[in-house]
């Protein structure tokens, strides 16, 4: 999931959105499924229908941690190769 969110962390998607708005909106694109996600990657203009603030998927961000905790009874102390935090993809914001 971090990789999917990281790939959407680009200027053509998030310009003008706050960090949280941008993160939750990217999560909504991921939650919409692989076909929609790949469509948005191919056609950045499709992101606009999510960016209006009506479709956020903040809860998706907690699924891996909550699932791990339920299965193991312990907190998941994880690191990821790619940060899903907004504006962390330096290549995606190179012209910003």
Coordinates of C-alpha atoms in Angstrom, one line a residue:
X1 CA 0.0 0.0 0.0
X2 CA 2.9 2.4 0.8
X3 CA 4.2 1.9 -2.8
X4 CA 0.8 2.6 -4.3
X5 CA 0.3 5.8 -2.3
X6 CA 3.9 6.9 -3.0
X7 CA 3.4 6.5 -6.8
X8 CA 0.4 9.0 -6.5
X9 CA 2.5 11.5 -4.6
X10 CA 3.2 13.8 -7.5
X11 CA 2.6 17.4 -8.3
X12 CA 0.0 16.7 -11.0
X13 CA -2.2 15.1 -8.4
X14 CA -1.6 17.1 -5.2
X15 CA -0.9 20.7 -6.2
X16 CA -3.1 22.9 -4.0
X17 CA -4.1 20.2 -1.4
X18 CA -3.0 20.2 2.2
X19 CA -0.9 17.3 3.3
X20 CA -3.8 15.4 5.0
X21 CA -6.2 16.1 2.2
X22 CA -3.7 14.8 -0.4
X23 CA -2.9 11.7 1.6
X24 CA -6.6 10.7 2.3
X25 CA -7.5 11.4 -1.3
X26 CA -4.7 9.2 -2.6
X27 CA -6.0 6.5 -0.2
X28 CA -9.4 6.9 -1.8
X29 CA -7.9 6.2 -5.2
X30 CA -6.2 3.1 -3.9
X31 CA -9.4 1.9 -2.2
X32 CA -11.2 2.3 -5.5
X33 CA -9.4 -0.8 -6.8
X34 CA -6.5 -1.7 -9.1
X35 CA -8.3 -0.8 -12.3
X36 CA -9.2 2.7 -11.2
X37 CA -5.8 3.2 -9.5
X38 CA -4.0 2.3 -12.8
X39 CA -6.4 4.5 -14.7
X40 CA -5.5 7.5 -12.5
X41 CA -1.8 6.8 -13.0
X42 CA -2.3 6.8 -16.7
X43 CA -4.6 9.8 -16.8
X44 CA -3.9 12.2 -13.9
X45 CA -7.0 14.3 -14.7
X46 CA -9.0 11.4 -13.3
X47 CA -7.7 12.3 -9.8
X48 CA -9.9 15.4 -9.8
X49 CA -13.0 13.4 -9.0
X50 CA -11.4 12.3 -5.7
X51 CA -9.7 15.6 -4.9
X52 CA -13.0 17.5 -4.2
X53 CA -12.8 16.3 -0.6
X54 CA -15.9 14.2 -0.7
X55 CA -14.1 10.9 -1.1
X56 CA -11.5 10.3 1.5
X57 CA -10.2 6.9 2.7
X58 CA -8.2 7.8 5.8
X59 CA -9.3 4.5 7.5
X60 CA -7.5 2.5 4.8
X61 CA -4.2 3.7 6.3
X62 CA -4.9 1.9 9.6
X63 CA -5.9 -1.5 8.1
X64 CA -2.4 -3.1 8.1
X65 CA -1.6 -2.0 11.6
X66 CA -5.0 -2.9 13.0
X67 CA -4.9 -6.3 11.3
X68 CA -1.5 -7.1 12.6
X69 CA -2.5 -6.2 16.1
X70 CA -5.6 -8.3 15.9
X71 CA -3.7 -11.3 14.7
X72 CA -0.7 -11.1 16.9
X73 CA -1.8 -9.1 19.9
X74 CA 1.2 -6.8 19.5
X75 CA 1.8 -3.5 17.8
X76 CA 3.4 -3.6 14.4
X77 CA 6.7 -1.8 14.5
X78 CA 7.2 -1.5 10.8
X79 CA 9.2 0.5 8.4
X80 CA 8.5 0.8 4.7
X81 CA 10.8 1.4 1.8
X82 CA 8.5 4.1 0.5
X83 CA 6.8 6.7 2.7
X84 CA 3.2 7.4 2.0
X85 CA 3.3 10.8 3.7
X86 CA 2.3 13.6 1.4
X87 CA 5.1 15.3 -0.6
X88 CA 7.7 12.6 0.3
X89 CA 8.2 11.5 -3.3
X90 CA 11.0 13.9 -4.3
X91 CA 10.9 12.8 -8.0
X92 CA 7.2 13.5 -8.1
X93 CA 7.7 17.1 -6.9
X94 CA 11.0 17.9 -8.6
X95 CA 9.4 20.9 -10.4
X96 CA 7.5 22.1 -7.4

